């Protein structure tokens, strides 16, 4: 019973919050509601027994990602009301609406397969983080490592792109300018 | 406490991982070298990269067909091997193009080469797995690197290109995630062979048909973006224009090959299951793609954008072969790219060596047609080589792309899709027009502007790369037989 | 020399490559020397050819892509032999008569490559090799028209290229389908034409395949209504380009019908006799009338080519030895005559830089030798007996009479309408007083031009009086072809339409 | 009883909301928010399916999606920074020099 | 004997080639002489052959080599010298020799003297091929060959400009040449069809094989073949409605008119009918049609000759008319009579033309007989020659024309075709009238030429001497009628008058003679004393009709030539350029515009791009949703 109440509560709230995120013209509202929606989603994860995922959601999304966005927002001086031109395209809402209708249609079907053997059921007696850890470090070790590489790439990319060296472009400089600049150093 | 799990090293089959490890480790080595001593010349990095790729290539060659590794996450089948070889070969052709006589921004970063290697690792993971998770992570690794590589060219157009590519990529990632979620919800698995089994049993449930198709649609959307199928192709010309010429050439091959392999795995599965709808959807998309892209290429004013549209059209061509879902069709995909690779890289390299830092001929375009006016008078060899590439792209025999074309058309005919072959033929005819346009400019028009500055970016390595491309383009007929039999063997061995 | 065909194909190509090294001022001589050697080689081929053997000779097979059934497979029979010789001859004479100063080296190299492709098309016995040369021939021609042509040259050359290219891509699909059928029946891939001959296909396949091949060939021929690229191409091309185009390239289309359509799809071919005959007759009369309306000498000859090609088409679909043999002979004669006519137009164009008839008049008084040779070629073109033009046209009409009387009468008007436009052309430019001052001082043919033209005159008369050395081998191969078609035809009606010569019937 | 369908429908709705955001946003930063919404929607679906199948794979996928989202943010923000330095705005209507 | 065949045949060819060698050089007298000698040798050889044939009674058949061999078709260069062909050979070579000699004088001042001989000898060669060939294809070679030579020779003075038809109905030599060639080509098509019919029904083109096979053929085939071959004959022999070219052909030098357009080439049609008599004998309907058409042309042409003022054109009309007689005879089955008239006509008509040539020579190419008169003083010999020839033409006994023409008229009576007979008789009277109208206007009466400051003079002596054989033959040829009949009827069917006709022969002859003499007398009355023009008559309808050749040339110009040119223009400008080519270009343009409009989706705006992706996925999803519903 409480599960139902929680689900509907969380659902309505997330939908509402995300609607604010995509519709609000104030970036601060948008970001805040996004963060709040993500918190609620972690609540859904807990509801589904995915404790570890819920925690990750909280830490990574709400903690890290949102913090990054916050910094970015400050960097871009975007805290003030943002004026977006030509946003009220009816096509967008038509597409979104159609998408919603179609997805609902699709998901309203008895999608849950019967007689499907779970490939990686949680280890008996393990808590959710333990079970996740077991699968993650056996079956999904490789994706895990690749994800590490991916994060490394992201890090390098972030550093390189945001770095000072990007301020001057060798691409558009003539050869003389390039040597001149080198000499300056 | 939980029992410790023991896994024998042999069962992991680490060798399947070797190629990617080489690439990743190589990338790390480059980073470390940079840390130890900065200010090293790019030629060092270029050569090291080539060496790493060489080792990588060797380790792929050493793989046995149809092996799995690492809890079956890794799947080394024939198409994984071929596609990795293609990716590596194209990369080896691409990277020496960094050795231009002029300095460009991206090559001043050692990170450029590290990111490049990570990207290759990403592609390799992508093709060497049938696990949707690893595919996803591989795609993202590669894509994120690629966005950065584009932006590193460091001029306004390249940021614009990177941002466009990135944003649309993010949307595509959303489609991919959602599509996988649908499939997972349907089958409880993210591994294609299991998905196939479960779907086989559920295909008769009419109530879930929408879900089955809907999942495929979302995935198709994601891959249509990667492969730049109409109407998901819109990023392509802009990104190619914004990226440096060699990178644009590279993008028209390697990411496409990787995405095609995955598309082959996923949509081949659907078609094998008898979901004709997917086949029709792909056919419609690919026909639209090749036709409309051709028509748009027709009206371009810039050679690079024209080549961008042409590469879209080529993808449409190849994608149709996937819809056939026959061994011959799939063989054709790789054959096509193996042949197209040389020609297309050669064409983009020709653009690269004619690249000016400032736009001399046109205020917006780097490579307007006018730039090539009367090239035969200014630089006969250059014009002949470029014309060769253009004719090859147009499918004039006996140049390389022709063989790919007839192989795929033949596959279409074999599969009973004669109309498709006809459409392909007519499209080739349309395509011939815009390739010819460049030939016409080069051979039949009088030079415009100052003559001597056209091939200004040239250097020995570039010339030798182009030499290789020319030899491969012209002499393709002599290695067709081994190529076809090798690819056919590999594809049929992996059951596609 | 068993591999003479390969030598013939690749000698000009190699020479063309080496030509890049040759100095600009010597390029002409280089080109002529190569062309002469090539022509001598082709004569050698003729000499070593066994005229009594109707089958393929000097066959070479080198597998290229065995998995896909592609091999380098060449050979000649009586049908292709003379076209090869003619191609070499016309290239040689064209090169001799060439009067181009600009970028002469590029021109010579293009011509040599073009020669390779032309010979390649006619000796190829593998569909892919055939297609390869077929397409490749477009490239040098594109360059020749586009670089040395008139004011509309780019439009003309691109139109030429794209039109032919589009058509041939449909043909390519046909070839692939043919290979597929072969594979599904025999289990192995093969693009060999002689292998394909062995296939007996059901009617509906034959029709579709016939149409696919038809589109490719018809554009090249060019058949009405696919002919409009031709006036542009001829109108804009430099003399040498028109010569080669008219003499050899157009023959690729009609040759294709003989080599592919007839023996592979005998039933469909007989089914399609009437539609093709209608198109051909329209071609003959309609383009002859259009030719009459032209103001430009070259355009007249260009349209007349279309008209004559209509006669050739008609002969091919006469389905008897007289008609097909006549067609092949007419291909040769049209090649020589129209080539010569284009050269002659080039002569006057070089002198006056115009080709409009209204600019001329009374040339016969000023340039008697020129007028004489033009007159001979004109008479050959209108099919005067004892010139080369008559033999083929006579045989074609004779052969087609068997198919349709009305058709023959209509097609026979070609002897009338042909005379009308040719004679009015001759009258307007050569007869009457010299009205234009500029014409009164024109120099008659010089030595170079005579060297190019006199051999053609000799051939025109020699083969008109004594066509046997050429007609004999052609006839042999054609009879074999018909015998083969007859055997392969599936219904008795078709067998009846395919008229065998009596001596074949007796032999059976 | 709350079944899988409930979660999936929620996921679908959120996905559509995210799509609307992606399609209508002109500010790049806010557009990125919308992509996060879409990825989160997928996460819900994965977690739910994982729960109802009693299978951990879905959670794994969700986990990696989170990682991907984080990486994307890093790279995306990096790109935005260079762009902002050059252009001074994040409005994507101003981002249209290349077209046609 | 074979060597005489070859001498007869190839001497003219050698002559032509020899003269051709000097074709572009200034006049060389020896060219003419050698050409004439070679022609004479050809004549001698022909005469020997004739003697031989007469002696042995059988023809000589030689085969030089193979010409065309394809499929079952085998055409050799084969020649047959039999009674028919040898008669033709003798006539042709005799007239040719005379004309060659004549031309030495006539073309004296022409700068293209050598070229002329080349063409003329080439013509003789072609004509000999025509008559000697042993198969239809060989005949066709000669047929076309004489056509080309005729084209060359009519257009010999090609440098003359075009003038309007009011000034000169023939416009210009080159125009007339082209007209002749093209009209002949129309007929040649018929001939070709005839050849095809015979080939596909018989399997050979050899005369002997074909004629032997004829009885086995269906009647329809025979009729078709006969009609087709006769159409060919109509062109060469300028029968209505293909007759207009012959008068225009008078633009050529007069020796050409004498040789080609009177004596030899134009009779090729008659020769064809005679040669193929087995065929025509089996198709009486066609033969009757031939006879009727011949008769019609006889009077039709004669009527036009009545009012014409052009010296050569009058003779040309008379040629036309006489050809009509020949066809009438041939069509009625009297082949030997036709051939006899052919030969006799050749002599006196050539003489007439050559005489006219003398007049022209004297009158500085003036042709209008209204501007002549009283020339008899200056040109006595010519007057005699032309007078004799005109008498012969008018059929006054005992000249050649009397015998030959009378026989034809008698045949018409004999066959019971009285209408034809009547027409032919009337025509005979008309013939006499216009011939002598011309003679009197030229030679008698007042000397009108003096107004134009012309000083006529007689032709060279040697020319006049050379005309003597023709003059003599014009007088005496008729006496050999029986000999000739005996000679050729070895091959041709004999034609004898019935008893009834035989009895009436004298009366019939007298009727004709009355008409002839009446005609001459009328001519003398009207023109003997000088030219008196009658405005009223000249403005009359009939006079105008005849003067304008029944408006047939105008009709052809308005309803054939002009529409042809117009349709050609329409085909080119409207159909070819605006429809066929425009369609092709429109396809290309459509592709191009589609590209141009599609490229608009590439706005450069990221938002649009994202929308496109959204649209793509949603459309696919909708399709996916609809598909299962559709099943």
PDB file of C-alpha atoms in Angstrom, chain B residues 11 24 105 109 158 179 228-229 262 286 326 361 395 437 458 464 479:
ATOM      1  CA  UNK B  11      38.393 -18.988 -18.838  1.00  0.00           C
ATOM      2  CA  UNK B  24      44.398   1.908 -24.258  1.00  0.00           C
ATOM      3  CA  UNK B 105      46.206  23.304 -33.614  1.00  0.00           C
ATOM      4  CA  UNK B 109      48.467  18.362 -28.320  1.00  0.00           C
ATOM      5  CA  UNK B 158      34.993  23.182 -35.413  1.00  0.00           C
ATOM      6  CA  UNK B 179      15.665   1.316 -26.771  1.00  0.00           C
ATOM      7  CA  UNK B 228      23.788   9.493 -40.715  1.00  0.00           C
ATOM      8  CA  UNK B 229      20.721   8.055 -42.338  1.00  0.00           C
ATOM      9  CA  UNK B 262      26.564  -3.157 -34.440  1.00  0.00           C
ATOM     10  CA  UNK B 286      18.539   3.794 -46.882  1.00  0.00           C
ATOM     11  CA  UNK B 326      22.417 -12.224 -46.480  1.00  0.00           C
ATOM     12  CA  UNK B 361      38.776  31.568 -52.690  1.00  0.00           C
ATOM     13  CA  UNK B 395      31.713   3.908 -59.430  1.00  0.00           C
ATOM     14  CA  UNK B 437      31.465  18.463 -61.511  1.00  0.00           C
ATOM     15  CA  UNK B 458      51.729  19.359 -48.918  1.00  0.00           C
ATOM     16  CA  UNK B 464      52.980   8.921 -49.726  1.00  0.00           C
ATOM     17  CA  UNK B 479      43.405  -7.846 -54.656  1.00  0.00           C
TER      18      UNK B 479
END
